[in-house]
Short mmCIF file of C-alpha atoms in Angstrom, two decimals:
data_model
loop_
_atom_site.label_atom_id
_atom_site.label_comp_id
_atom_site.label_asym_id
_atom_site.label_seq_id
_atom_site.Cartn_x
_atom_site.Cartn_y
_atom_site.Cartn_z
CA MET J 21 -71.81 76.93 -6.79
CA VAL J 22 -74.13 73.92 -6.84
CA THR J 23 -72.94 70.35 -7.42
CA PHE J 24 -74.80 67.06 -7.53
CA GLY J 25 -73.92 63.41 -7.10
CA ASN J 26 -76.06 60.30 -7.23
CA ASP J 27 -76.00 56.53 -7.05
CA ASN J 28 -78.23 54.75 -9.55
CA ASN J 29 -78.34 51.53 -7.55
CA ALA J 30 -79.58 53.13 -4.34
CA SER J 31 -81.75 55.93 -5.76
CA ASN J 32 -80.11 58.61 -3.69
CA SER J 33 -78.66 62.01 -4.39
CA ASN J 34 -76.61 64.62 -2.61
CA THR J 35 -76.58 68.33 -3.26
CA THR J 36 -73.94 70.87 -2.35
CA GLY J 37 -74.65 74.58 -2.51
CA SER J 38 -71.92 76.84 -1.09
CA SER J 39 -71.17 75.15 2.26
CA THR J 40 -74.66 73.69 2.65
CA ARG J 41 -74.91 69.98 1.89
CA VAL J 42 -77.91 67.66 1.97
CA ILE J 43 -78.48 64.06 0.89
CA ALA J 44 -81.74 62.42 -0.17
CA ALA J 45 -82.87 58.85 -0.81
CA CYS J 46 -86.14 57.39 -2.12
CA THR J 47 -87.81 54.33 -0.64
CA LEU J 48 -90.94 52.62 -1.94
CA LEU J 49 -93.98 51.41 -0.01
CA VAL J 50 -97.18 49.87 -1.30
CA GLY J 51 -100.35 51.55 -0.06
CA HIS J 52 -103.99 52.15 -0.94
CA PRO J 53 -104.82 55.04 -3.28
CA GLY J 54 -107.27 57.68 -2.18
CA PRO J 55 -110.93 57.33 -3.20
CA SER J 56 -110.82 60.55 -5.24
CA THR J 57 -107.66 59.47 -7.14
CA PRO J 58 -107.85 55.66 -7.46
CA THR J 59 -105.12 55.51 -10.11
CA HIS J 60 -102.62 57.82 -8.37
CA GLY J 61 -99.70 57.10 -6.10
CA ASP J 62 -98.40 59.55 -3.54
CA ILE J 63 -95.19 61.23 -2.33
CA ASP J 64 -94.13 61.81 1.24
CA VAL J 65 -91.15 63.89 2.37
CA SER J 66 -89.16 63.86 5.60
CA VAL J 67 -86.31 66.20 6.55
CA SER J 68 -84.01 65.34 9.43
CA ALA J 69 -81.04 66.97 11.13
CA SER J 70 -78.60 66.16 13.92
CA PRO J 71 -75.91 68.00 15.91
CA LEU J 72 -73.54 67.12 13.06
CA SER J 73 -75.68 69.28 10.73
CA GLY J 74 -74.60 72.44 12.56
CA PRO J 75 -73.73 73.74 16.02
CA ARG J 76 -77.27 75.02 16.62
CA PHE J 77 -79.03 71.67 16.21
CA ASP J 78 -79.81 69.49 19.22
CA ILE J 79 -80.07 65.70 19.35
CA GLY J 80 -83.73 65.89 18.29
CA GLY J 81 -82.89 67.82 15.10
CA ARG J 82 -84.31 71.11 16.40
CA GLU J 83 -82.36 74.34 15.85
CA SER J 84 -81.81 76.64 18.81
CA VAL J 85 -81.88 80.43 18.49
CA ASP J 86 -80.61 81.16 22.00
CA THR J 87 -78.51 84.29 21.56
CA ALA J 88 -76.69 83.53 24.81
CA SER J 89 -74.86 80.78 22.95
CA PRO J 90 -71.24 81.59 21.96
CA PHE J 91 -72.18 80.70 18.37
CA TYR J 92 -73.91 84.06 17.97
CA ASN J 93 -70.81 86.12 18.83
CA TYR J 94 -69.01 86.86 15.57
CA GLN J 95 -65.67 88.61 15.48
CA SER J 96 -65.86 92.02 13.89
CA GLY J 97 -62.33 91.84 12.52
CA LYS J 98 -61.15 94.79 14.62
CA SER J 99 -58.16 94.40 16.90
CA THR J 100 -57.36 96.48 19.94
CA ALA J 101 -54.45 96.50 22.36
CA SER J 102 -55.28 95.34 25.86
CA ASN J 103 -54.71 97.75 28.75
CA ASP J 104 -52.72 95.27 30.79
CA GLY J 105 -50.11 94.86 28.08
CA GLY J 106 -51.22 91.33 27.32
CA GLY J 107 -51.11 91.80 23.56
CA ILE J 108 -53.83 92.09 20.94
CA MET J 109 -57.51 91.39 21.60
CA ASN J 110 -60.24 90.84 18.99
CA ASP J 111 -63.54 92.62 19.49
CA SER J 112 -66.58 90.33 19.46
CA VAL J 113 -69.88 91.83 18.39
CA PRO J 114 -73.05 89.90 19.25
CA LEU J 115 -75.31 89.22 16.32
CA THR J 116 -78.25 90.71 18.20
CA ASP J 117 -76.48 94.09 18.15
CA ALA J 118 -75.86 93.80 14.43
CA VAL J 119 -79.54 93.41 13.62
CA ALA J 120 -80.96 95.71 16.28
CA GLY J 121 -81.93 98.44 13.85
CA GLY J 122 -85.25 97.03 12.68
CA SER J 123 -88.58 96.21 14.27
CA ASP J 124 -88.62 92.55 13.18
CA THR J 125 -85.23 91.28 14.34
CA GLN J 126 -86.05 87.96 15.94
CA LEU J 127 -83.80 85.11 14.86
CA GLN J 128 -85.76 82.40 13.08
CA PRO J 129 -84.90 78.73 13.63
CA THR J 130 -84.93 76.24 10.77
CA ASP J 131 -88.33 74.55 10.71
CA THR J 132 -87.87 71.11 9.09
CA LYS J 133 -91.63 70.44 9.17
CA GLU J 134 -92.26 73.57 7.13
CA ILE J 135 -89.61 72.50 4.60
CA GLU J 136 -91.22 69.06 4.33
CA SER J 137 -94.66 70.53 3.63
CA TRP J 138 -93.27 73.00 1.10
CA ILE J 139 -91.30 70.35 -0.85
CA ARG J 140 -94.27 67.98 -0.88
CA ARG J 141 -96.60 70.70 -2.14
CA THR J 142 -94.14 71.97 -4.77
CA ILE J 143 -93.46 68.53 -6.27
CA ARG J 144 -97.16 67.66 -6.40
CA PHE J 145 -98.21 70.86 -8.18
CA SER J 146 -95.17 71.30 -10.44
CA ARG J 147 -96.03 68.35 -12.73
CA PHE J 148 -92.48 67.11 -12.27
CA ILE J 149 -93.76 63.53 -12.05
CA ASP J 150 -96.95 61.88 -13.27
CA PRO J 151 -98.80 60.44 -10.23
CA THR J 152 -100.59 57.90 -12.45
CA GLU J 153 -97.25 56.17 -13.04
CA LEU J 154 -97.21 55.35 -9.33
CA GLY J 155 -100.52 53.50 -9.56
CA ILE J 156 -100.38 49.69 -9.51
CA GLU J 157 -103.95 48.37 -9.36
CA PRO J 158 -106.70 51.02 -9.68
CA GLY J 159 -108.52 51.46 -6.40
CA LYS J 160 -106.51 48.74 -4.66
CA SER J 161 -102.77 49.47 -4.59
CA ALA J 162 -100.31 52.21 -5.50
CA TRP J 163 -96.72 53.18 -4.82
CA ARG J 164 -95.98 55.59 -2.01
CA VAL J 165 -92.59 57.22 -2.56
CA ARG J 166 -90.90 58.39 0.61
CA ILE J 167 -88.15 60.96 0.08
CA SER J 168 -85.86 61.07 3.12
CA ILE J 169 -83.66 64.18 3.23
CA HIS J 170 -80.86 64.55 5.75
CA ILE J 171 -79.01 67.79 6.40
CA ILE J 172 -75.28 67.09 6.41
CA ASN J 173 -74.20 70.71 6.84
CA HIS J 174 -76.44 73.78 7.15
CA ASP J 175 -74.84 77.04 6.07
CA GLY J 176 -77.88 78.77 4.60
CA ASN J 177 -80.30 78.45 1.69
CA LEU J 178 -81.45 75.05 2.91
CA TRP J 179 -84.82 75.23 1.15
CA ASP J 180 -83.28 75.40 -2.33
CA ALA J 181 -80.75 72.63 -1.70
CA SER J 182 -83.40 70.29 -0.23
CA LEU J 183 -85.87 70.69 -3.10
CA LEU J 184 -83.21 70.20 -5.78
CA CYS J 185 -81.85 67.14 -3.98
CA ALA J 186 -85.34 65.62 -3.70
CA CYS J 187 -85.95 66.13 -7.42
CA ALA J 188 -82.58 64.58 -8.28
CA ALA J 189 -83.42 61.52 -6.18
CA LEU J 190 -86.80 61.16 -7.93
CA GLY J 191 -85.06 61.38 -11.29
CA ASP J 192 -82.82 58.50 -10.23
CA LEU J 193 -85.71 56.32 -8.99
CA ARG J 194 -86.76 53.17 -10.85
CA LEU J 195 -89.93 51.28 -10.00
CA PRO J 196 -89.30 47.52 -9.58
CA VAL J 197 -90.92 44.61 -11.40
CA VAL J 198 -93.98 43.41 -9.45
CA GLU J 199 -96.63 40.71 -9.54
CA VAL J 200 -100.20 41.77 -8.78
CA ASP J 201 -102.83 39.39 -7.43
CA ARG J 202 -105.84 39.91 -9.70
CA ARG J 203 -108.35 39.03 -7.01
CA SER J 204 -107.02 40.65 -3.85
CA GLY J 205 -104.85 43.36 -5.39
CA GLY J 206 -101.86 42.20 -3.36
CA VAL J 207 -98.44 43.15 -4.68
CA ARG J 208 -95.22 41.13 -4.61
CA ILE J 209 -91.90 42.62 -5.66
CA VAL J 210 -90.03 40.26 -7.97
CA SER J 211 -86.45 39.68 -6.84
CA ASN J 212 -83.47 39.60 -9.16
CA ASP J 213 -83.25 35.83 -8.71
CA ASP J 214 -86.61 35.52 -10.46
CA LEU J 215 -85.45 37.44 -13.50
CA ASP J 216 -83.61 36.07 -16.52
CA ASN J 217 -80.12 37.43 -17.00
CA ASN J 218 -80.75 38.10 -20.67
CA ASP J 219 -83.85 40.21 -21.08
CA GLY J 220 -85.15 40.81 -17.56
CA ALA J 221 -88.31 38.74 -18.10
CA ILE J 222 -89.73 36.71 -15.23
CA ASN J 223 -88.85 33.03 -15.34
CA SER J 224 -91.60 30.81 -16.71
CA LYS J 225 -91.55 28.56 -13.64
CA HIS J 226 -93.05 31.47 -11.67
CA ASN J 227 -95.83 32.09 -14.18
CA ASN J 228 -99.27 31.92 -12.62
CA SER J 229 -102.56 33.00 -14.18
CA LYS J 230 -103.58 34.36 -10.77
CA PHE J 231 -100.92 37.07 -10.99
CA GLU J 232 -100.37 39.84 -13.48
CA ARG J 233 -96.83 41.02 -14.08
CA ARG J 234 -95.89 44.68 -14.27
CA LYS J 235 -92.62 45.80 -15.77
CA GLY J 236 -90.27 48.07 -13.85
CA GLN J 237 -89.68 51.56 -15.19
CA SER J 238 -88.15 54.91 -14.46
CA LEU J 239 -90.46 57.86 -13.86
CA THR J 240 -91.34 60.17 -16.73
CA LEU J 241 -90.11 63.57 -15.61
CA GLY J 242 -91.69 66.90 -16.42
CA PRO J 243 -90.14 70.37 -16.14
CA LEU J 244 -87.78 70.60 -13.18
CA PRO J 245 -89.01 72.96 -10.42
CA VAL J 246 -85.97 75.14 -9.70
CA PRO J 247 -86.05 77.34 -6.58
CA LEU J 248 -84.39 80.69 -5.99
CA THR J 249 -84.30 82.19 -2.49
CA VAL J 250 -83.73 85.90 -1.93
CA ALA J 251 -83.18 87.34 1.55
CA VAL J 252 -84.80 90.71 2.24
CA LEU J 253 -82.63 93.09 4.29
CA PRO J 254 -83.70 96.56 5.44
CA SER J 255 -81.86 99.44 3.82
CA ASN J 256 -79.82 101.81 6.01
CA ASP J 257 -79.92 104.53 3.37
CA GLU J 258 -82.40 107.21 4.45
CA SER J 259 -82.70 108.51 0.90
CA ASN J 260 -83.69 105.06 -0.41
CA SER J 261 -86.33 103.14 1.53
CA ARG J 262 -86.22 100.08 -0.73
CA ASP J 263 -85.10 96.84 0.88
CA ILE J 264 -81.88 95.10 -0.14
CA LEU J 265 -82.32 91.80 -2.00
CA LEU J 266 -79.61 89.17 -1.42
CA VAL J 267 -79.65 86.04 -3.60
CA ASP J 268 -78.64 82.65 -2.12
CA PRO J 269 -78.12 83.88 1.47
CA THR J 270 -75.76 82.14 3.87
CA HIS J 271 -76.87 81.16 7.37
CA LEU J 272 -75.41 84.37 8.84
CA GLU J 273 -77.12 86.49 6.16
CA GLU J 274 -80.40 84.74 6.95
CA ASP J 275 -79.90 85.70 10.60
CA VAL J 276 -79.27 89.33 9.69
CA SER J 277 -82.46 89.35 7.63
CA SER J 278 -84.34 87.82 10.61
CA GLY J 279 -85.71 85.09 8.33
CA ASN J 280 -87.35 87.57 5.95
CA SER J 281 -87.04 86.07 2.49
CA VAL J 282 -88.95 85.02 -0.61
CA THR J 283 -88.51 81.81 -2.58
CA VAL J 284 -89.69 81.62 -6.18
CA VAL J 285 -89.86 78.25 -7.95
CA CYS J 286 -89.71 78.38 -11.75
CA ASN J 287 -89.19 75.96 -14.63
CA THR J 288 -87.75 76.13 -18.13
CA ASN J 289 -91.21 76.81 -19.58
CA LYS J 290 -91.03 80.21 -17.83
CA GLU J 291 -93.79 79.24 -15.43
CA ILE J 292 -93.86 80.31 -11.78
CA VAL J 293 -94.69 77.13 -9.88
CA GLU J 294 -94.54 78.56 -6.36
CA PHE J 295 -93.93 81.91 -4.70
CA HIS J 296 -93.32 81.50 -0.97
CA LYS J 297 -92.81 84.38 1.46
CA LYS J 298 -91.21 83.94 4.87
CA GLY J 299 -91.16 86.58 7.59
CA SER J 300 -93.41 89.55 8.29
CA SER J 301 -91.10 92.15 6.71
CA SER J 302 -90.51 90.50 3.33
CA ARG J 303 -92.64 92.99 1.42
CA LEU J 304 -91.58 93.58 -2.19
CA SER J 305 -92.65 96.10 -4.77
CA VAL J 306 -94.00 95.05 -8.16
CA ASP J 307 -90.64 95.84 -9.79
CA GLN J 308 -88.79 93.75 -7.21
CA ILE J 309 -91.14 90.81 -7.73
CA LYS J 310 -90.50 91.05 -11.48
CA ALA J 311 -86.76 91.09 -10.85
CA VAL J 312 -86.93 88.02 -8.59
CA ALA J 313 -89.05 86.14 -11.16
CA SER J 314 -86.60 87.04 -13.93
CA MET J 315 -83.70 85.70 -11.86
CA GLY J 316 -85.74 82.56 -11.17
CA PHE J 317 -86.26 81.92 -14.89
CA GLY J 318 -82.52 82.31 -15.46
CA ARG J 319 -81.71 79.92 -12.61
CA ALA J 320 -84.10 77.32 -14.07
CA GLN J 321 -82.28 77.44 -17.40
CA GLU J 322 -78.92 77.00 -15.67
CA LEU J 323 -79.81 74.06 -13.42
CA GLU J 324 -82.20 72.00 -15.57
CA THR J 325 -79.43 70.12 -17.38
CA LEU J 326 -77.13 69.99 -14.35
CA VAL J 327 -79.67 68.30 -12.07
CA MET J 328 -80.92 65.83 -14.66
CA LYS J 329 -77.39 64.76 -15.58
CA GLY J 330 -76.55 64.31 -11.87
#
């Protein structure tokens, strides 16, 4: 189950998928466009975590994979009577024993820098937003949108939740009214006190031929890039060597798969925007890739309206 919530005044959004929850907010900075794209703005992404995001995270937002930690001892559900007559005892099976059957069984920590790079790349190449709408003065100034994502609770499938939350925050963003200095290219954001209450126009007492006024606007959104993550687990069936594909894995299921997974990003135009493979054992056959892509197209149809409505 995936739910969304947003606040139009603050341009933020929160996403809940299973027990994983993230929140994102957009802030605007004025910068200089690149020489190769003088009319384009840019997007930056940051992902942060804290010990409140999960028991594995330290104060610096890094996730530990130390198997000596009590967090990695999961109860097997079996109960045995103690020899000293002290009652019932629950067996505890370390996670490292549960995944010891394969060659690639190292636990993989959550890499927030990798998630940042992947979200930035996916949004840029998905045509979800038009970068020319972020331009202010060609060659002199442009908007730089910073998407700040914070992990509230990490229980698996963090990549999907973070990308959807970032897109929802962008859909809620509105560029402010600005005044541009024609000579220097300097930009001044017009406050609400300088706007008429009736039609939002700038008061005439602030009119100055030196400045050019630009109206505020929401971004024109293209097809939503919808991700689908599938964990790849080794099969224990000797008669069938094909791996097991598990959609929307939890944090424990990601541990069992040793971080081996694939994430496909699709849109409602039935286009594959991104196909990202994680782990050295996430090898899929042609038929499995087709199945994952088909599920991705279905997920895009399901979530397009849900995310845009917020």
